[in-house]
mmCIF file with all atom_site columns, C-alpha atoms in Angstrom:
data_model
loop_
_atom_site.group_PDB
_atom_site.id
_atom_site.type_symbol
_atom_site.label_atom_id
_atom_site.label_alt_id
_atom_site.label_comp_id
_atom_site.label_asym_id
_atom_site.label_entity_id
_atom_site.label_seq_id
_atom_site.pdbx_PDB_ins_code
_atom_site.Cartn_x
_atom_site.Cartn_y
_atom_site.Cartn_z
_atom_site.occupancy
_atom_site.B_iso_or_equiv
_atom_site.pdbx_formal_charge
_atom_site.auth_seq_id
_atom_site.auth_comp_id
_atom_site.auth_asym_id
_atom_site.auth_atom_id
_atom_site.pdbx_PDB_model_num
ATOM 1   C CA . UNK A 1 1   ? 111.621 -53.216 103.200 1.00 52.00 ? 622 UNK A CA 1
ATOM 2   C CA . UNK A 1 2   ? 115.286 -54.260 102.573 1.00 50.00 ? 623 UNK A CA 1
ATOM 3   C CA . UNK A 1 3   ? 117.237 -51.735 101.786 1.00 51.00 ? 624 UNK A CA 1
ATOM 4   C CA . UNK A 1 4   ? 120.294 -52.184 99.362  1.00 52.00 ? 625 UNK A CA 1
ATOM 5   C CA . UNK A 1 5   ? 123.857 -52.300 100.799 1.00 49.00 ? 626 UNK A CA 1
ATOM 6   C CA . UNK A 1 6   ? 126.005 -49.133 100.961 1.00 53.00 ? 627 UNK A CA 1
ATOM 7   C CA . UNK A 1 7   ? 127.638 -47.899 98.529  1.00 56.00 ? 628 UNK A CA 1
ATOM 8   C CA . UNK A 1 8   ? 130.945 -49.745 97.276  1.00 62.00 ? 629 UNK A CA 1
ATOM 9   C CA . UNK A 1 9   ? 133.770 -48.674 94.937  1.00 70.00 ? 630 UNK A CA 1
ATOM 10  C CA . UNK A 1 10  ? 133.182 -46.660 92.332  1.00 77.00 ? 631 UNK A CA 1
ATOM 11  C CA . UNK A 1 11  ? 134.321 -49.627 90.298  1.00 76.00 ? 632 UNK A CA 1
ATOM 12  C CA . UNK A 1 12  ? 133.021 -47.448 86.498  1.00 81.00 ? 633 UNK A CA 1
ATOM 13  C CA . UNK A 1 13  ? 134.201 -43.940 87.713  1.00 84.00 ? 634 UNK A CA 1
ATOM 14  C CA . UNK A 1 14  ? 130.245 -42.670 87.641  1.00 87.00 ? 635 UNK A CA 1
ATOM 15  C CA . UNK A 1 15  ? 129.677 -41.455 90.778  1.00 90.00 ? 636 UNK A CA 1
ATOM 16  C CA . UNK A 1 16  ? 133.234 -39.641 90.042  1.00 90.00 ? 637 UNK A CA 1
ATOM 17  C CA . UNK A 1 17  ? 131.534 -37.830 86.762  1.00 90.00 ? 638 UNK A CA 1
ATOM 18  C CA . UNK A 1 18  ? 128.477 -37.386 88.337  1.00 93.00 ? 639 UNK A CA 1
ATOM 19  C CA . UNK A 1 19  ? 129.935 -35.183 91.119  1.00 94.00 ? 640 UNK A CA 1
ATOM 20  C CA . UNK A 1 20  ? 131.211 -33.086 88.147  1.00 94.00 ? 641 UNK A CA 1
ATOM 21  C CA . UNK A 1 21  ? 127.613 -32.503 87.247  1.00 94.00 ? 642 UNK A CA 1
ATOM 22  C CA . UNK A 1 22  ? 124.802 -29.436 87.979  1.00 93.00 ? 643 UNK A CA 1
ATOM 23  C CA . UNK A 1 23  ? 122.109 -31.304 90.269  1.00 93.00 ? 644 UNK A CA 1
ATOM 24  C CA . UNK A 1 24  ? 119.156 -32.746 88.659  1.00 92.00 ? 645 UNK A CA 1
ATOM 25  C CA . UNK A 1 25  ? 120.975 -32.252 85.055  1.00 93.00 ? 646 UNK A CA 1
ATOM 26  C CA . UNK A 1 26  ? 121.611 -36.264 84.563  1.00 94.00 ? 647 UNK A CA 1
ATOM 27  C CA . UNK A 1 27  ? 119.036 -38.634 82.752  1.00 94.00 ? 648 UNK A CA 1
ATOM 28  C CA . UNK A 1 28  ? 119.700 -42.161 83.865  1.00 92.00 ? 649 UNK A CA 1
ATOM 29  C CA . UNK A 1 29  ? 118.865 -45.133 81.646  1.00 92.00 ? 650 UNK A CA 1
ATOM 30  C CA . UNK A 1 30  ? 118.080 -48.553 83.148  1.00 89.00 ? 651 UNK A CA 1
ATOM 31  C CA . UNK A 1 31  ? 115.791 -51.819 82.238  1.00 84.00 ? 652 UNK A CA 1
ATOM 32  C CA . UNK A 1 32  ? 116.816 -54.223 84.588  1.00 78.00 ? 653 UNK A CA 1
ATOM 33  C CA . UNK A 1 33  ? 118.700 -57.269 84.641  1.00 74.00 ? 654 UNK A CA 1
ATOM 34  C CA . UNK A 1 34  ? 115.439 -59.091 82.643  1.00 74.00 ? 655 UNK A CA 1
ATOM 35  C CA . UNK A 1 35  ? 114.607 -56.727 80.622  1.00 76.00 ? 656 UNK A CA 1
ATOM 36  C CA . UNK A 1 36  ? 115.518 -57.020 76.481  1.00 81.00 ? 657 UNK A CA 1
ATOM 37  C CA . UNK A 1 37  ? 115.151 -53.730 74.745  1.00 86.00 ? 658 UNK A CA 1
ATOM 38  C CA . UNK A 1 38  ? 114.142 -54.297 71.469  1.00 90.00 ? 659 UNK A CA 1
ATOM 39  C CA . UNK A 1 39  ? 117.541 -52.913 69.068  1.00 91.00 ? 660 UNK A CA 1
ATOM 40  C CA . UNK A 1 40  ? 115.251 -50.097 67.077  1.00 92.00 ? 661 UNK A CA 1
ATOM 41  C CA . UNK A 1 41  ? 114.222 -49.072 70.152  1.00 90.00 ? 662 UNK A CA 1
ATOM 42  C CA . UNK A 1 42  ? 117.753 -48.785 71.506  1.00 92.00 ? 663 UNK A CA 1
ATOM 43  C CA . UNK A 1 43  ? 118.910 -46.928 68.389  1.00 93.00 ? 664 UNK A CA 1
ATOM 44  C CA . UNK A 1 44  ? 116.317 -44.638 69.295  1.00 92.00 ? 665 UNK A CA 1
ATOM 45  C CA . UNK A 1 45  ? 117.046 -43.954 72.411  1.00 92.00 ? 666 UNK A CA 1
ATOM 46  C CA . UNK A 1 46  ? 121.070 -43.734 71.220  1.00 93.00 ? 667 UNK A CA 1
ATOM 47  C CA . UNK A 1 47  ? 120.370 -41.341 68.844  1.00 94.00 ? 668 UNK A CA 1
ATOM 48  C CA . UNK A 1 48  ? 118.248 -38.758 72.072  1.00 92.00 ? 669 UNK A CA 1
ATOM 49  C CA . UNK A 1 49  ? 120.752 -39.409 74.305  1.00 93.00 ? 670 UNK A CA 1
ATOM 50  C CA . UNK A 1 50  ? 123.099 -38.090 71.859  1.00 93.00 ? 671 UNK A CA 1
ATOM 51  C CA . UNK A 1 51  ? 121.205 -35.259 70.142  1.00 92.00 ? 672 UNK A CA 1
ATOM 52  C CA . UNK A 1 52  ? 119.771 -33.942 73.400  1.00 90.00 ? 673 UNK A CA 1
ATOM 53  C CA . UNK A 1 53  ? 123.456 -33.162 75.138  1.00 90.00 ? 674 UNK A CA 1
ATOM 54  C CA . UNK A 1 54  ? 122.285 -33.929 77.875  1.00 91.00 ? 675 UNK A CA 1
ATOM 55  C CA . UNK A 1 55  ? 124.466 -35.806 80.207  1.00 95.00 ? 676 UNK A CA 1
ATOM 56  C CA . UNK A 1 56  ? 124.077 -39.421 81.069  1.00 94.00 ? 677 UNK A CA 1
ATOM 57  C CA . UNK A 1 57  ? 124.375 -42.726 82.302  1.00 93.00 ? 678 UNK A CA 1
ATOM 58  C CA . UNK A 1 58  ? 123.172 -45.903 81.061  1.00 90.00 ? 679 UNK A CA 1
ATOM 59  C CA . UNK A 1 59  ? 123.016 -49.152 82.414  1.00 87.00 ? 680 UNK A CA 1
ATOM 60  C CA . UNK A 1 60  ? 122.724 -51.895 80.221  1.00 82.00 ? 681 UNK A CA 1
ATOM 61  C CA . UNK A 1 61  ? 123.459 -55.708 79.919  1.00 75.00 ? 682 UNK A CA 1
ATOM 62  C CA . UNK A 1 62  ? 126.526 -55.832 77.541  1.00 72.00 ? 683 UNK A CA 1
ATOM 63  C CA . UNK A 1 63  ? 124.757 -57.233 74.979  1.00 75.00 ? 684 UNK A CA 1
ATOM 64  C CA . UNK A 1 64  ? 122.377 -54.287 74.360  1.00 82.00 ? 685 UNK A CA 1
ATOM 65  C CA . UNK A 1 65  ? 125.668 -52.404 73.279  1.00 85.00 ? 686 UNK A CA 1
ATOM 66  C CA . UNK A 1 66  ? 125.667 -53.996 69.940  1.00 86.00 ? 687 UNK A CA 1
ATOM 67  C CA . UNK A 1 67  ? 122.453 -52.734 68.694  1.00 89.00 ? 688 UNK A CA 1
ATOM 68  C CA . UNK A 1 68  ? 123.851 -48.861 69.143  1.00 90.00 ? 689 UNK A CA 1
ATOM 69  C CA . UNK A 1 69  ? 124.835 -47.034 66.205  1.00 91.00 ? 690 UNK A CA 1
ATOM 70  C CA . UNK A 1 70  ? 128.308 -47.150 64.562  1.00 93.00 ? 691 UNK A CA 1
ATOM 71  C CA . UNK A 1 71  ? 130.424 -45.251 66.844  1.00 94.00 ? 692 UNK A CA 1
ATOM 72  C CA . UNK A 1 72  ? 127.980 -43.720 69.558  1.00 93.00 ? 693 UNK A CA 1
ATOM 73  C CA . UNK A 1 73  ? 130.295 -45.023 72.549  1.00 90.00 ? 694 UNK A CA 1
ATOM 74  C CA . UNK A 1 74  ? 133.074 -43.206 71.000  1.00 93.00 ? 695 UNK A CA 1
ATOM 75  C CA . UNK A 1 75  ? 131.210 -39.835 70.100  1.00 94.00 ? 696 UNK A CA 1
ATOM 76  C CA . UNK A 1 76  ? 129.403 -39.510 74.021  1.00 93.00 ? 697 UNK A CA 1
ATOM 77  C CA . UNK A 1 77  ? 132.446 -40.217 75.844  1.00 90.00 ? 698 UNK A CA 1
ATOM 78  C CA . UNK A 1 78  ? 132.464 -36.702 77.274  1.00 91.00 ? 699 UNK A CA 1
ATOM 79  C CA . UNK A 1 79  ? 128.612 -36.650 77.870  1.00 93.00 ? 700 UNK A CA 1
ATOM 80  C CA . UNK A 1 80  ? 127.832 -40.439 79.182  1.00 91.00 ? 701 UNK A CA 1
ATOM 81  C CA . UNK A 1 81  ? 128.479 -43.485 80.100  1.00 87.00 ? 702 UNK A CA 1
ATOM 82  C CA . UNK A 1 82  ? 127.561 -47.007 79.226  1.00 88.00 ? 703 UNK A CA 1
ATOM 83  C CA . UNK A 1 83  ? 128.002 -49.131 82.474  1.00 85.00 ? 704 UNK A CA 1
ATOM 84  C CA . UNK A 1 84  ? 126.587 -52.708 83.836  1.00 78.00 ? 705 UNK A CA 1
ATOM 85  C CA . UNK A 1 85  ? 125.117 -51.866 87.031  1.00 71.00 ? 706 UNK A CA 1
ATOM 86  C CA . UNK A 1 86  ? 125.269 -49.468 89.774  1.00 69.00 ? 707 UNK A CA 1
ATOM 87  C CA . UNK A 1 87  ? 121.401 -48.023 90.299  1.00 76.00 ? 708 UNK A CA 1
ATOM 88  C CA . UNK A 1 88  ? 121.120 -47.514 93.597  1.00 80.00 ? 709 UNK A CA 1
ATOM 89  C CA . UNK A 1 89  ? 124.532 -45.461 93.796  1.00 80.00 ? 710 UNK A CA 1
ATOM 90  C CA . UNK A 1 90  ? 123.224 -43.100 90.710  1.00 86.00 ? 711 UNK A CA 1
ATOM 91  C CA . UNK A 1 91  ? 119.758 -42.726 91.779  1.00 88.00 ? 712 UNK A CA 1
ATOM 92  C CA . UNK A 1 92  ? 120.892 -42.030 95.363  1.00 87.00 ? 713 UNK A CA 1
ATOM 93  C CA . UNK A 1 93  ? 123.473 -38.654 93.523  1.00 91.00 ? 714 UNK A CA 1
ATOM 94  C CA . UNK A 1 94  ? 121.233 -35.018 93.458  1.00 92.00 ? 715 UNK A CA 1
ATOM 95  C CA . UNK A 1 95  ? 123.337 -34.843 89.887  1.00 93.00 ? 716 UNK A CA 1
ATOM 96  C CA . UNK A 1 96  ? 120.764 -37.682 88.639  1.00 93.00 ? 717 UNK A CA 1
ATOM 97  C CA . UNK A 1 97  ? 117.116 -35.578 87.173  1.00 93.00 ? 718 UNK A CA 1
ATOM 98  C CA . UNK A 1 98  ? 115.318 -38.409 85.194  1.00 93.00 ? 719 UNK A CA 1
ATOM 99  C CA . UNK A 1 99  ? 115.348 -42.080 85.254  1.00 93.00 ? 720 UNK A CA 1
ATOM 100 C CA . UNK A 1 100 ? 114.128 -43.833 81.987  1.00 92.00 ? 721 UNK A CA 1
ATOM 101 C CA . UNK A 1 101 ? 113.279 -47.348 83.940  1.00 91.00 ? 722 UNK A CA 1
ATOM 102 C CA . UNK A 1 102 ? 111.477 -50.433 82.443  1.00 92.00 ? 723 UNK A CA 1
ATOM 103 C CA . UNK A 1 103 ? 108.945 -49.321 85.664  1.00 93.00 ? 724 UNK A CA 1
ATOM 104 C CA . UNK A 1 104 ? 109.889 -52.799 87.703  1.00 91.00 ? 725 UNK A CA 1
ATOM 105 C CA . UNK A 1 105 ? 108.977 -52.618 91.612  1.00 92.00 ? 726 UNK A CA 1
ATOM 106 C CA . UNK A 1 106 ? 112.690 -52.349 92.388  1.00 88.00 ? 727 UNK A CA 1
ATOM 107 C CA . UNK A 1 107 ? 113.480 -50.049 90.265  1.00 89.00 ? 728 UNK A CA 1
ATOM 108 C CA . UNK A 1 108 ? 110.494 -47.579 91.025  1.00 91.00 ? 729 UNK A CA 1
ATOM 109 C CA . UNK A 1 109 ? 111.178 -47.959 94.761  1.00 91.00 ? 730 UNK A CA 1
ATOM 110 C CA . UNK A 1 110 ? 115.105 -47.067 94.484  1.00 88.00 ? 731 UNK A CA 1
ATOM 111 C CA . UNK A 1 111 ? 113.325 -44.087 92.124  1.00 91.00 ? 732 UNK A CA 1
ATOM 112 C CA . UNK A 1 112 ? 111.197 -42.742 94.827  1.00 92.00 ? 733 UNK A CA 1
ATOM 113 C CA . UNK A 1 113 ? 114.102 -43.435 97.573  1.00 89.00 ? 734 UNK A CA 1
ATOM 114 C CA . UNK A 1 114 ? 116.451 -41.038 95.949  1.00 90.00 ? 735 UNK A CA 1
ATOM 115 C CA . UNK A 1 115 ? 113.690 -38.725 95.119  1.00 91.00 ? 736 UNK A CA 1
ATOM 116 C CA . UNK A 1 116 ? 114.407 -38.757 90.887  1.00 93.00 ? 737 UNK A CA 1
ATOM 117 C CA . UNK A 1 117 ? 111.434 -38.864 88.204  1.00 94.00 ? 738 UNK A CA 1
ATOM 118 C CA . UNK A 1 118 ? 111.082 -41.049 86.204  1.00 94.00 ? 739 UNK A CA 1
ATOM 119 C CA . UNK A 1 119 ? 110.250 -42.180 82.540  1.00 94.00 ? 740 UNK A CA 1
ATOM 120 C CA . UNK A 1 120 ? 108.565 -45.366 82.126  1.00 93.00 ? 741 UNK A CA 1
ATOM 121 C CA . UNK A 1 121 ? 109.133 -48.022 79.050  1.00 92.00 ? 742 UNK A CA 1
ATOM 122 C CA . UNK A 1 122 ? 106.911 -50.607 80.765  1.00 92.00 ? 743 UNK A CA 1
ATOM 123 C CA . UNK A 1 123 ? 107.921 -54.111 78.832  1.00 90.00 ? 744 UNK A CA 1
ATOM 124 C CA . UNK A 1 124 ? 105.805 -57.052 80.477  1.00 88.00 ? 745 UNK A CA 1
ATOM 125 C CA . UNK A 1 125 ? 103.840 -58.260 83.796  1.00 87.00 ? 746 UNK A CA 1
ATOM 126 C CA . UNK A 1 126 ? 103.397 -55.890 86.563  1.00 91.00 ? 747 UNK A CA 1
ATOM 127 C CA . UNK A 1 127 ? 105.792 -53.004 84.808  1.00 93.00 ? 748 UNK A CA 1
ATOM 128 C CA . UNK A 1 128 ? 102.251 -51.777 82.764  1.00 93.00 ? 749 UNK A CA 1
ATOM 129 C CA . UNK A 1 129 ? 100.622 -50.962 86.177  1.00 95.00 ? 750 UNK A CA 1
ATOM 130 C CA . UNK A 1 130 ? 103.573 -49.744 87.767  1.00 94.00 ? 751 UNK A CA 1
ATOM 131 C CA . UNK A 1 131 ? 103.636 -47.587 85.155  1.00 93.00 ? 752 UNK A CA 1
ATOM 132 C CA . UNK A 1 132 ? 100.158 -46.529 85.130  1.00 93.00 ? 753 UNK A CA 1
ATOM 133 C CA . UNK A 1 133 ? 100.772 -45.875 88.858  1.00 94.00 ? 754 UNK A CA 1
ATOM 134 C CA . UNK A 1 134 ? 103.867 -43.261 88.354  1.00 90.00 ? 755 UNK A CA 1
ATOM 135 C CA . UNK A 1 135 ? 102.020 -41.425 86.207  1.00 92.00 ? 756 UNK A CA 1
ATOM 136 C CA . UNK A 1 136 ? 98.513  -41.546 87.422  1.00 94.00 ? 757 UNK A CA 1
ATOM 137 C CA . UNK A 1 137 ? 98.390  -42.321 91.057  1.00 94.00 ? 758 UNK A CA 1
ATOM 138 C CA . UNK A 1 138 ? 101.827 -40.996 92.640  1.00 91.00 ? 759 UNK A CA 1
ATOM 139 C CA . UNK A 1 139 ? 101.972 -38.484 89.655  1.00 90.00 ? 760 UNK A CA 1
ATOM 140 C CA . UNK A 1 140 ? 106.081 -39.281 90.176  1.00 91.00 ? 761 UNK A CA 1
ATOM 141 C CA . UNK A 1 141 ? 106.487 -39.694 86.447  1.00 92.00 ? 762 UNK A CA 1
ATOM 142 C CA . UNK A 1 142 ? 105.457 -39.943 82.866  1.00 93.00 ? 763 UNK A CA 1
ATOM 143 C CA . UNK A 1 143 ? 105.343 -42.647 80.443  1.00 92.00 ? 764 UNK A CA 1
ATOM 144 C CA . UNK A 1 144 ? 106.015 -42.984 77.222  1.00 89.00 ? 765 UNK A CA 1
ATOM 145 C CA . UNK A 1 145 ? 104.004 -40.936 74.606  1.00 82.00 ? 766 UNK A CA 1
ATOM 146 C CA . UNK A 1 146 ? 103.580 -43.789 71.955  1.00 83.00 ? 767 UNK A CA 1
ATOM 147 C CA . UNK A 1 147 ? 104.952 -46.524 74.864  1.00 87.00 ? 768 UNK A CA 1
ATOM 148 C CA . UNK A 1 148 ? 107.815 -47.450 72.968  1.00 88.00 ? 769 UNK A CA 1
ATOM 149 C CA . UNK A 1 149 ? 111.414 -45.558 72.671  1.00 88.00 ? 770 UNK A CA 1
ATOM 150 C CA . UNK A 1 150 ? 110.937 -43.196 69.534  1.00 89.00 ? 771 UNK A CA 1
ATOM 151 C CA . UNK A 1 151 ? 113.241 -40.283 68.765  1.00 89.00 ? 772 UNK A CA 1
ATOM 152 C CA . UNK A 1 152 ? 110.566 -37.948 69.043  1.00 90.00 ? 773 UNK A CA 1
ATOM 153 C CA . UNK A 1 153 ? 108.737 -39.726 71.911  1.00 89.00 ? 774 UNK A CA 1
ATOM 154 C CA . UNK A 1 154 ? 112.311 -39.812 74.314  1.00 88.00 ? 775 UNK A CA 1
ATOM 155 C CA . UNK A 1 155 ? 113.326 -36.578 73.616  1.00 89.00 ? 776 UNK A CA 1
ATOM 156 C CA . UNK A 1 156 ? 109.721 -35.026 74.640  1.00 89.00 ? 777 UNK A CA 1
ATOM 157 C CA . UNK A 1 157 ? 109.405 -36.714 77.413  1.00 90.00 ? 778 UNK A CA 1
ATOM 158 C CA . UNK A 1 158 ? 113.523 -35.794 78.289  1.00 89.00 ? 779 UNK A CA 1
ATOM 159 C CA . UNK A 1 159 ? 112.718 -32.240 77.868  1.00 87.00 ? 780 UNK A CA 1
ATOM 160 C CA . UNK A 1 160 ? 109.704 -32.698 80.029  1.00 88.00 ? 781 UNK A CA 1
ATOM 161 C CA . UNK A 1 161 ? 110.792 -34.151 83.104  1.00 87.00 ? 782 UNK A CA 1
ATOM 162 C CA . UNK A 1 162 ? 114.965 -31.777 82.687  1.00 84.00 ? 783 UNK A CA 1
ATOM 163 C CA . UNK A 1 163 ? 113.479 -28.610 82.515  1.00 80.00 ? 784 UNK A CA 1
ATOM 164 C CA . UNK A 1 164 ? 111.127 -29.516 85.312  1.00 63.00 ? 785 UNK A CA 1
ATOM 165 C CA . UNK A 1 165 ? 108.144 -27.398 84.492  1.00 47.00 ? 786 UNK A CA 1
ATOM 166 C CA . UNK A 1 166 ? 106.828 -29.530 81.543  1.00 42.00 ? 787 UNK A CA 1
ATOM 167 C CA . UNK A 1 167 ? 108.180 -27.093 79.003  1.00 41.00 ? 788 UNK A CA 1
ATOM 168 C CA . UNK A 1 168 ? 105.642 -24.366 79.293  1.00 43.00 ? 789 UNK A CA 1
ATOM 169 C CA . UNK A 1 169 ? 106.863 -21.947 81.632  1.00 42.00 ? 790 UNK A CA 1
ATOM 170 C CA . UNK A 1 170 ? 110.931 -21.476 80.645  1.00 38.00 ? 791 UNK A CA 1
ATOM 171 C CA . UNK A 1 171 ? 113.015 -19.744 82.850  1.00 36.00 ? 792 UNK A CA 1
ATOM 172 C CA . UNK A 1 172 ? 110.842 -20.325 85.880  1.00 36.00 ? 793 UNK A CA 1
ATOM 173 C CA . UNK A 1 173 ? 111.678 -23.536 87.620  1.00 33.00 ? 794 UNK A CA 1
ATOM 174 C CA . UNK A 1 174 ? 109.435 -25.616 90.040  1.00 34.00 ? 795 UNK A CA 1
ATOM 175 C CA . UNK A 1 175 ? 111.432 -27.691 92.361  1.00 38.00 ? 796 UNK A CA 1
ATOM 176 C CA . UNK A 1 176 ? 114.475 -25.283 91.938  1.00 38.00 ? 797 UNK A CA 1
ATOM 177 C CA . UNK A 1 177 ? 115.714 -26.604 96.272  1.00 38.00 ? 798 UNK A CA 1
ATOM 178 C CA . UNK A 1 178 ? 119.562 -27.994 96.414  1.00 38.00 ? 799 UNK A CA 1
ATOM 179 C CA . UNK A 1 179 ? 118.610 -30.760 98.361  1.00 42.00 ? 800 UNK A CA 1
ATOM 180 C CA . UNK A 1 180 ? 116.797 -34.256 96.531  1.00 41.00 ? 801 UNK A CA 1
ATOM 181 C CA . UNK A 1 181 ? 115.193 -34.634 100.191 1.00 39.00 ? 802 UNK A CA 1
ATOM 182 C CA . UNK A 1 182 ? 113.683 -31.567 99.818  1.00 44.00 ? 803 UNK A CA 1
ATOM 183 C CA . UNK A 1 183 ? 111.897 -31.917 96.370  1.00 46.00 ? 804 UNK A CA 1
ATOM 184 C CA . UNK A 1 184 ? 108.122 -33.174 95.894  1.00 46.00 ? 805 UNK A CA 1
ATOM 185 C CA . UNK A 1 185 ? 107.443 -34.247 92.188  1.00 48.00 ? 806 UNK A CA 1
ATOM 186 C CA . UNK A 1 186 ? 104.405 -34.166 90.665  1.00 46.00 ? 807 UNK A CA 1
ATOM 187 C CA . UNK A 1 187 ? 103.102 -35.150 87.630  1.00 42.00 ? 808 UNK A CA 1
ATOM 188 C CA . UNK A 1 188 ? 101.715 -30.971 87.408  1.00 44.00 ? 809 UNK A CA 1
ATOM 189 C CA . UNK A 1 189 ? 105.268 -30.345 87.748  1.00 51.00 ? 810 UNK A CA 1
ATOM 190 C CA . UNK A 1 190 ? 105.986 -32.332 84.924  1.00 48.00 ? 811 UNK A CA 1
ATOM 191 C CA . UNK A 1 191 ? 103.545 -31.925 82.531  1.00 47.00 ? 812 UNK A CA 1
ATOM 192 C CA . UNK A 1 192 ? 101.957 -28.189 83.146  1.00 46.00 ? 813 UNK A CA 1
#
């Protein structure tokens, strides 16, 4: 396995926020350099990201920013950020809880690496079974409910995978250790 270069600057200042963060507290949003989100799908996922105050970061191709609602950028200033490309720096940060991922190879291996779990949007090719595999076989993750980003279907599956006991038990956390190295996620954890 090749494993990515070091970390560089901190070129958008989001390594810088996410130090500012509780650990596992951050959902991370990536599809890949491929990847084209359909635009009512991003408006969808706008609209959780927003609603749910939780903190975040997003990395999308600039051209996916259009499709966001009228003014979102300016209203989540304080709670996100909307950057090109730095995965393997957030995903590496204990601040980072959930990664919403498209479910490529790449992706899912810098997932497990930094020890995050993750949401999958599978689009195409290989990114169904990889998907299927998360949830199913390394129990690492959930996908989806309806497999495409609904208000109701993100923000489940948010609430899910942040409060880390699948919503069932609140106020008792599984995987409550400081260190990412330390945690072992399991789909049980995730979904009860």
């Amino acid at each position: 396995m090749i494993l990515p270069s070091p970390p560089g600057a901190d070129t958008y200042g989001c390594i810088t926020r996410l130090d500012k963060q509780k650990v596992a507290s951050v959902a991370y949003v990536s599809f890949g350099s491929v990847t084209a989100t359909p635009p009512h799908e991003l408006v969808a996922l706008a609209e959780v990201l927003e609603t749910s105050e939780a903190p975040f970061v997003c990395s999308l191709r600039n051209n996916s920013k259009v499709h966001f609602p009228n003014g979102f950028l300016d209203r989540t200033t304080s709670q996100g950020l909307v950057i090109p490309w730095t995965q393997f720096d957030v995903l590496a940060h204990t601040a980072v809880g959930v990664f919403t991922t498209h479910c490529g190879w790449n992706s899912l291996l810098e997932s497990i690496a930094g020890g995050v779990p993750t949401i999958g949007r599978p689009f195409f090719s290989h990114q169904t079974l990889n998907g299927r595999v998360l949830e199913n076989v390394w129990e690492i993750g959930l996908q989806l409910e309806s497999g495409v980003f609904t208000k109701h279907g993100v923000l489940n599956s948010l609430d899910k995978v942040l409060s880390q006991d699948g919503g069932e038990n609140e106020g008792e956390h599984k995987g409550t250790s400081t260190t990412r190295k330390e945690r072992h996620w399991t789909k049980r954890d995730l979904c009860g």
